[in-house]
Short mmCIF file of C-alpha atoms in Angstrom, two decimals:
data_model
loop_
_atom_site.label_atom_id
_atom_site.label_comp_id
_atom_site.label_asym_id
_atom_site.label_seq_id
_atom_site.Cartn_x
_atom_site.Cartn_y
_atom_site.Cartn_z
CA UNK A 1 -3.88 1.48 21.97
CA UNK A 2 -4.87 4.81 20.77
CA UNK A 3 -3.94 5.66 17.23
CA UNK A 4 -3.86 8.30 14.89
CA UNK A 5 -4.35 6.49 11.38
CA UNK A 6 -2.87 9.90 9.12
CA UNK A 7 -4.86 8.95 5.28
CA UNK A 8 -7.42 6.72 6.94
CA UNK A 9 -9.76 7.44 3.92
CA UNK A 10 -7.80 6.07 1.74
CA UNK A 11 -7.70 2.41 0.24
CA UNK A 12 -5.70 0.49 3.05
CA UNK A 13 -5.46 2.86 5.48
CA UNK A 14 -9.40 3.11 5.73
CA UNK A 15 -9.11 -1.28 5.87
CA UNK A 16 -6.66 -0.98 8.82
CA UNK A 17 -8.68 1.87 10.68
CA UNK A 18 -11.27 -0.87 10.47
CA UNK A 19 -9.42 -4.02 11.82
CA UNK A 20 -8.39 -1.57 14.63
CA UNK A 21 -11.59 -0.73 15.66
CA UNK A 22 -12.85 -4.55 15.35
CA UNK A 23 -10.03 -5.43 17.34
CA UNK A 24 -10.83 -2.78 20.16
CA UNK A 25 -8.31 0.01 19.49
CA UNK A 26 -9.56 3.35 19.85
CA UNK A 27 -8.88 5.30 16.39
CA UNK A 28 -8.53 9.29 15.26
CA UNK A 29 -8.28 9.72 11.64
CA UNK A 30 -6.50 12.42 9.73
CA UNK A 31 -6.78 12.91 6.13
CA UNK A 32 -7.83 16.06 3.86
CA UNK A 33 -9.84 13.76 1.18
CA UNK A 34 -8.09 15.02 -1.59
CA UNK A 35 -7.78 11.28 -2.32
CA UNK A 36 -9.79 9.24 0.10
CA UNK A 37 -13.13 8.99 0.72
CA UNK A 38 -15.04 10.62 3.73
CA UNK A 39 -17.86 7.54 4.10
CA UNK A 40 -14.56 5.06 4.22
CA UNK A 41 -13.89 5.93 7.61
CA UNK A 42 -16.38 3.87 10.02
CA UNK A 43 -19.46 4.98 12.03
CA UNK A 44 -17.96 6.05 15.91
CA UNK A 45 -14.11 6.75 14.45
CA UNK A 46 -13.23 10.60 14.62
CA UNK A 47 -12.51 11.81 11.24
CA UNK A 48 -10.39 15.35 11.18
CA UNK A 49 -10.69 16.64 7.62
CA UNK A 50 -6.99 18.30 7.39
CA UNK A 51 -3.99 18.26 6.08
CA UNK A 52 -0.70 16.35 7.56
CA UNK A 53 0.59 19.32 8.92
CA UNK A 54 -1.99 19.29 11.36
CA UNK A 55 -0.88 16.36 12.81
CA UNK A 56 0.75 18.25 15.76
CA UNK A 57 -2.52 19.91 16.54
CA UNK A 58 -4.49 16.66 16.85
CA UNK A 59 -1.59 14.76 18.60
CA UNK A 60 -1.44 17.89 21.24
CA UNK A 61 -5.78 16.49 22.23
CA UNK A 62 -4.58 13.51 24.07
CA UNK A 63 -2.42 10.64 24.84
CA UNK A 64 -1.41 8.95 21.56
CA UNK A 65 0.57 5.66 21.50
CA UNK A 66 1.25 5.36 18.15
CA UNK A 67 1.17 6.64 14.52
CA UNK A 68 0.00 4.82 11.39
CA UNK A 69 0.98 6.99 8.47
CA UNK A 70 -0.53 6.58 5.15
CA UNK A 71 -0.86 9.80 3.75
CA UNK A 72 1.23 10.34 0.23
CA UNK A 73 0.46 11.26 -3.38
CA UNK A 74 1.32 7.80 -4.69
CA UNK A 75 1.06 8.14 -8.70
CA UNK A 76 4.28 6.51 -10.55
CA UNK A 77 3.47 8.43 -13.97
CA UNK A 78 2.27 11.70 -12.06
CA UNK A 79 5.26 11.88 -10.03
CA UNK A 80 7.58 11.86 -12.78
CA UNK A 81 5.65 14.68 -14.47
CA UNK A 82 5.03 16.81 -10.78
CA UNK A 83 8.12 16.00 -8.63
CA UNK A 84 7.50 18.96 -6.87
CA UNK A 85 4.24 18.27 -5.83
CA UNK A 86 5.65 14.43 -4.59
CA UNK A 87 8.54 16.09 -2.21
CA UNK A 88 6.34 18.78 -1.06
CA UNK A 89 3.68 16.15 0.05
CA UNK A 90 5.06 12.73 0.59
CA UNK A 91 8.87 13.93 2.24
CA UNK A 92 8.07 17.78 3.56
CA UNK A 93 4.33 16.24 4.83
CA UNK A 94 6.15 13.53 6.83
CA UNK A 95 8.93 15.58 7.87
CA UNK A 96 5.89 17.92 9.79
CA UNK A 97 5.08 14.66 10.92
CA UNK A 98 7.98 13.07 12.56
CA UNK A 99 8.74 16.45 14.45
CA UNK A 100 4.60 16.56 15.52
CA UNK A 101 5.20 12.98 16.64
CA UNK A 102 8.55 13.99 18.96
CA UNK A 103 6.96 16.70 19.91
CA UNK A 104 4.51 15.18 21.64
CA UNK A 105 6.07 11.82 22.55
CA UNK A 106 4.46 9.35 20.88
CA UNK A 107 6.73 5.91 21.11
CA UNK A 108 5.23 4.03 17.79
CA UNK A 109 5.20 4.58 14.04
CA UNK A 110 3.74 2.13 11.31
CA UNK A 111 4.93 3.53 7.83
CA UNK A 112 3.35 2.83 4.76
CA UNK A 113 6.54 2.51 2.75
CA UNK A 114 6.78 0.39 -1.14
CA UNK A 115 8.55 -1.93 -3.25
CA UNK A 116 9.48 1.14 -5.58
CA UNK A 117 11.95 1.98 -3.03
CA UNK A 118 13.88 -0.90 -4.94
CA UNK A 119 13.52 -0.20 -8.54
CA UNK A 120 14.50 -2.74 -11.11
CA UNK A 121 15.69 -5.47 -9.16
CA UNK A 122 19.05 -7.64 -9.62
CA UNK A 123 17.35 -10.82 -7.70
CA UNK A 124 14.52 -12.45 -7.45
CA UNK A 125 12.67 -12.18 -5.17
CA UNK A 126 13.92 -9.47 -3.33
CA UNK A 127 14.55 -9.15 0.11
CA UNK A 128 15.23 -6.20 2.38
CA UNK A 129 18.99 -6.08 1.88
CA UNK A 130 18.65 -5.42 -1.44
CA UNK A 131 19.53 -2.05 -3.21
CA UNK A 132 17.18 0.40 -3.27
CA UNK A 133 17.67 2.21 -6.76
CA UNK A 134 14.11 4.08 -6.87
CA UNK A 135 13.43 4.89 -10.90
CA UNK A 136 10.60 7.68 -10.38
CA UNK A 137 10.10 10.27 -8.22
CA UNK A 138 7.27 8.22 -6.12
CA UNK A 139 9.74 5.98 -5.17
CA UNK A 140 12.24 8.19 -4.35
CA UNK A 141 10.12 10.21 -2.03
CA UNK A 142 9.09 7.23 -0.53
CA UNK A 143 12.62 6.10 -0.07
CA UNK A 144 13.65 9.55 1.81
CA UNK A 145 11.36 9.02 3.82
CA UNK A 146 12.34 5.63 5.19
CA UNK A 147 15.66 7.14 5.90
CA UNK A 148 14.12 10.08 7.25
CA UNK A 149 12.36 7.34 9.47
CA UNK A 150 15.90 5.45 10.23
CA UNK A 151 17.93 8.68 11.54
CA UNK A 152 14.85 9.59 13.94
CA UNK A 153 14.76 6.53 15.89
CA UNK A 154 18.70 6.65 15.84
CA UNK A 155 18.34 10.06 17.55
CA UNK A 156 15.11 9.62 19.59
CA UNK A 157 13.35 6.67 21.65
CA UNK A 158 10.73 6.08 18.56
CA UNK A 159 10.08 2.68 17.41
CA UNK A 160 9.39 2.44 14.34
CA UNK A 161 8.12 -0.19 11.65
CA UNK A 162 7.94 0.56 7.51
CA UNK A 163 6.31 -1.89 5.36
CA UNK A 164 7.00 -2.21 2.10
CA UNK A 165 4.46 -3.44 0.11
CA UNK A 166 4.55 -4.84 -3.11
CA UNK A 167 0.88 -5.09 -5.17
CA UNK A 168 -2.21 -5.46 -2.91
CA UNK A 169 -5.47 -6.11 -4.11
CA UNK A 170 -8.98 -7.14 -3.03
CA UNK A 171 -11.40 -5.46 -0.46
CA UNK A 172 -12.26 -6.19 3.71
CA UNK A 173 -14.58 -5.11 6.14
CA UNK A 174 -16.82 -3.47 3.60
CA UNK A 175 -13.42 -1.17 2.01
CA UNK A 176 -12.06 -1.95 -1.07
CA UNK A 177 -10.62 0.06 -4.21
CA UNK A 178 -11.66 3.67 -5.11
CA UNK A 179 -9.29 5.92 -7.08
CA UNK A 180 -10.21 9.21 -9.03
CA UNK A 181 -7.59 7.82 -11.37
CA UNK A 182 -6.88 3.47 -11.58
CA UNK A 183 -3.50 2.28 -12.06
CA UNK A 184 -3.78 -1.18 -10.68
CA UNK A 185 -3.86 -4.33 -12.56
CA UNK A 186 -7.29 -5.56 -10.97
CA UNK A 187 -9.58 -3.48 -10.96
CA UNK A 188 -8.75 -1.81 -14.09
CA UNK A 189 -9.46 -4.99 -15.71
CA UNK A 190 -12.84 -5.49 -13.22
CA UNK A 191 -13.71 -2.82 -14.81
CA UNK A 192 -13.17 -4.00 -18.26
CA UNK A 193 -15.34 -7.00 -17.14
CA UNK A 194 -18.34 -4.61 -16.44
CA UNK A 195 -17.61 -2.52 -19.83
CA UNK A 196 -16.73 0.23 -17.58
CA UNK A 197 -13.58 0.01 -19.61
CA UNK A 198 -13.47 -1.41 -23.61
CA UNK A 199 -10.69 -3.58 -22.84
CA UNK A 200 -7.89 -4.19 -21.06
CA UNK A 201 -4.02 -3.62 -22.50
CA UNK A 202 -1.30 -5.72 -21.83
CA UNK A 203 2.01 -4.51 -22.24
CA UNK A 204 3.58 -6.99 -24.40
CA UNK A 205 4.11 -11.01 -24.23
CA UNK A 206 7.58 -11.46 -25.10
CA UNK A 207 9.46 -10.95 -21.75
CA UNK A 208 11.64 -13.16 -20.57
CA UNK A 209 9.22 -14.96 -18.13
CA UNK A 210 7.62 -18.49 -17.98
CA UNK A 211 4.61 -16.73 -20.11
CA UNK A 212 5.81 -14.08 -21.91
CA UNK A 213 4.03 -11.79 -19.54
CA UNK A 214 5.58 -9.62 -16.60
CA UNK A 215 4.76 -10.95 -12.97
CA UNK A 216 4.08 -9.64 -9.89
CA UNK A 217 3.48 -10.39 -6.41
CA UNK A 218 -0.25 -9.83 -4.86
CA UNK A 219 -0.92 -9.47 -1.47
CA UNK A 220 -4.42 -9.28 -0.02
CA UNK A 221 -5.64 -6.01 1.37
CA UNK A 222 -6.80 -8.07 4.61
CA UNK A 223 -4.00 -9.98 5.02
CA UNK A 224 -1.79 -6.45 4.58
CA UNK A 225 -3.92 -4.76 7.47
CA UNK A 226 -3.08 -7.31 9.88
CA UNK A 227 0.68 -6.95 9.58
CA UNK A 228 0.43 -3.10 10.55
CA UNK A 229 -1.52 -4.34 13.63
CA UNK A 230 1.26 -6.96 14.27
CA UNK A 231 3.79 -3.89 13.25
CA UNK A 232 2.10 -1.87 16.77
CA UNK A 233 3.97 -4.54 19.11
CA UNK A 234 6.93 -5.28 16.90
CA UNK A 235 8.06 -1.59 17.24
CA UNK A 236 10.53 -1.54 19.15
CA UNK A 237 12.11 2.02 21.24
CA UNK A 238 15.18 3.57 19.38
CA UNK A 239 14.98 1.14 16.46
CA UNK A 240 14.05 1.12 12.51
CA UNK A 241 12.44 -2.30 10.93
CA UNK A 242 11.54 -2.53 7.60
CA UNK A 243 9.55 -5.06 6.46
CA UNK A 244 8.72 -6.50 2.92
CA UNK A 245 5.04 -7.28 2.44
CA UNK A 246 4.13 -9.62 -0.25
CA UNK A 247 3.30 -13.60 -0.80
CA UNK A 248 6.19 -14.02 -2.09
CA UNK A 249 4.96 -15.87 -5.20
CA UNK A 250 4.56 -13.98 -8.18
CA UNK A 251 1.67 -14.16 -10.57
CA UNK A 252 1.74 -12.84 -14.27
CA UNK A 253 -0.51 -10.86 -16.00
CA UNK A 254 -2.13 -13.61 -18.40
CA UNK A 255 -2.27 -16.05 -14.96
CA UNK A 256 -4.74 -12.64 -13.48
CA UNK A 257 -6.38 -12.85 -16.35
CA UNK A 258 -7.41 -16.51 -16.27
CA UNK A 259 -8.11 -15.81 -12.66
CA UNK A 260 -10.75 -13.04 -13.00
CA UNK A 261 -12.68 -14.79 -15.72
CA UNK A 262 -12.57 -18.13 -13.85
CA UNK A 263 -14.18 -15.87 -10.64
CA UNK A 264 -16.25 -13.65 -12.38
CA UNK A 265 -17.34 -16.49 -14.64
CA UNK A 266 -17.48 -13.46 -18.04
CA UNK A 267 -14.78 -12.78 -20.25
CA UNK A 268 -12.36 -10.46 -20.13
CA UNK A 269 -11.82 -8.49 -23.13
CA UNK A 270 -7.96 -7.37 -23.55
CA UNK A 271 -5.43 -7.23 -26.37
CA UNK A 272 -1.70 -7.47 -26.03
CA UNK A 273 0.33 -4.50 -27.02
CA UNK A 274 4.20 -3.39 -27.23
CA UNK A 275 6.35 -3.24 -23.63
CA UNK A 276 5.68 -0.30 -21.38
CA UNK A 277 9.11 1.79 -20.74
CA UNK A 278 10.00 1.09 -17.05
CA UNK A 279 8.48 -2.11 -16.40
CA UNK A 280 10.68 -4.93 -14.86
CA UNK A 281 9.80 -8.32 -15.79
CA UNK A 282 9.08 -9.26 -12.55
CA UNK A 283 9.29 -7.95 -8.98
CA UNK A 284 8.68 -10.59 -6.43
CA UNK A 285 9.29 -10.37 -2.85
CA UNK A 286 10.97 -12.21 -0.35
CA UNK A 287 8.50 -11.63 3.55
CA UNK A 288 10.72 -13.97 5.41
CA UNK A 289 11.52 -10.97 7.79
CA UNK A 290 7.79 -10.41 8.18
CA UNK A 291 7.43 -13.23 9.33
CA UNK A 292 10.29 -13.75 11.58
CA UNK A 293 9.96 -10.22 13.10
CA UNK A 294 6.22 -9.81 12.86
CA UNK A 295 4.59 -13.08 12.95
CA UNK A 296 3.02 -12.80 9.51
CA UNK A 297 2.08 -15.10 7.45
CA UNK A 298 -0.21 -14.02 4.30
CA UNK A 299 -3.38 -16.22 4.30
CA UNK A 300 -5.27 -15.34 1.04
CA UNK A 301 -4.81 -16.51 -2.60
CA UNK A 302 -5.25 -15.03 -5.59
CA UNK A 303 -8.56 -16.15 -6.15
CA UNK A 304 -9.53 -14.96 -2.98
CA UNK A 305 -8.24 -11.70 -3.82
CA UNK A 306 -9.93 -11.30 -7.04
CA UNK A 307 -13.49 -12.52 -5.59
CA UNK A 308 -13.28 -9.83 -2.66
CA UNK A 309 -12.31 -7.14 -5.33
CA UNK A 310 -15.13 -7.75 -7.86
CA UNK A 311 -17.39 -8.18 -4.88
CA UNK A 312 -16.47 -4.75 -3.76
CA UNK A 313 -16.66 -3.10 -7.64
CA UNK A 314 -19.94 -4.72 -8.21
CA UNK A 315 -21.60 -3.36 -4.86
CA UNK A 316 -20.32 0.42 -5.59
CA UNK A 317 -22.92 0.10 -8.69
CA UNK A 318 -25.57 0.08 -5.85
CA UNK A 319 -24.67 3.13 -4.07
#
């Protein structure tokens, strides 16, 4: 197929513009950089350095079969301190989007959609059906546009996938992990590892889990770039699937801990602090839909996750 990967500098869309390309698709990347990284996108893959709202202009050069959209501001804390910024980009960028993609009749969309859409959960772990009660502005955004998503494919012959995911982690085909600003659980602490950080803070040990500490559910980076590939077939015309992406086992933060110093073989220096406002005590998912509908089965552990990650944080030290 050819596909326009919108935010294919980023994190995992610059890992799935990869596995495309090793798997023979021909790929045309949009993203303005504000976030990504230029040198993510591979040798031979056409890299337009704009803003979503070009989209239309690049779809109008040729014969596009689908759309893998992973553009969005994508801060929790951020969003609840710039909402404007959030709609503006994440719901008015994709609206531009959607019409470019009518416009010019392309039949396939892969969304890059999140657990936040769900908020605090009443079950665990959560499946598709569940209620989607964003509690930030991210999430919300992210949210609108899913249902954005939903009423074009009601009106229109686009197929149309969204994947939810729920933590990923690690690094593939040379990619991994680069933000200006690091809100994730592992490499935050990777970097406490190196002393890039003086420790790493835990937000308190008393929830009601089988630790004390809050857990979540890891998916590999690899493993999540190989169910938007599956997601290009699954599409199907006229139709909306939304897919939970996860292992559906949860892990909590003193079990990551144990993980990364049993990998990295170095201790991790962290202390354990009062709870953070806003944090569930777990969010788990359920990916039996994944892998009913898409044929996905997650194939890396957490160990696996945490080797490729520091693998990937210690070789940016060399560049």
């Amino acid at each position: 197929m050819k596909n326009l990967v919108v935010g294919g500098a980023g994190y995992v869309g610059s890992v799935v513009t990869r596995l495309l390309v090793e798997q023979g698709h021909e790929v045309v990347v949009l993203d303005d950089c504000s976030t990504g990284h230029a040198d993510s996108v591979p040798a031979g893959v056409e890299l337009v350095q704009d803003d979503i709202g070009t989209a239309g202009r690049v779809l109008a050069s040729g014969d596009f079969d689908a759309v893998l959209h992973f553009a969005a501001k994508s801060l929790v804390g951020e969003s609840v301190v710039k909402p404007s910024m959030y709609w503006r980009t994440n719901v008015v960028g994709t609206r531009a989007l959607l019409d470019a993609i009518t416009e010019h009749g392309v039949p396939r969309l892969v969304f890059s959609s999140t657990a936040a859409t769900y908020g605090e959960p009443e079950v665990v772990p959560i499946t598709e059906d569940a209620p989607t009660r964003p509690t930030n502005t991210y999430g919300a955004t992210k949210l609108a546009v899913d249902m954005m998503i939903t009423n074009e494919c009601a009106a229109t012959e686009l197929g149309a996938v969204s994947l939810r995911y729920f933590n990923v982690a690690g690094a593939a085909f040379g990619a991994g992990e680069r933000h200006a600003t690091e809100t994730h659980l592992i490499p935050i602490a990777l970097d406490a590892v190196l002393g890039k950080r003086d420790k790493l803070d835990v937000f308190g040990d008393d929830w009601p889990t089988p630790d004390g500490t809050c857990v979540r559910d890891y998916v590999h980076v690899e493993d999540l770039a190989r169910a938007h590939v599956l997601a290009l077939t699954a599409a199907e015309p006229g139709h909306h699937l939304i897919c939970n992406l996860g292992n559906g086992n949860g892990f909590s933060v003193k079990q990551v801990i144990a993980t990364i110093e049993e990998v990295t073989g170095l201790p991790l220096p962290h202390t354990v602090g009062p709870r953070r406002a806003g944090d569930p005590a777990q969010l788990v998912a359920s990916a039996d839909r994944a892998r009913e509908k898409l044929g996905w089965v997650p194939e890396h552990d957490l160990a696996r996750m945490v080797a490729d990650a520091w693998e990937f944080k210690q070789s940016l030290g060399a560049r």
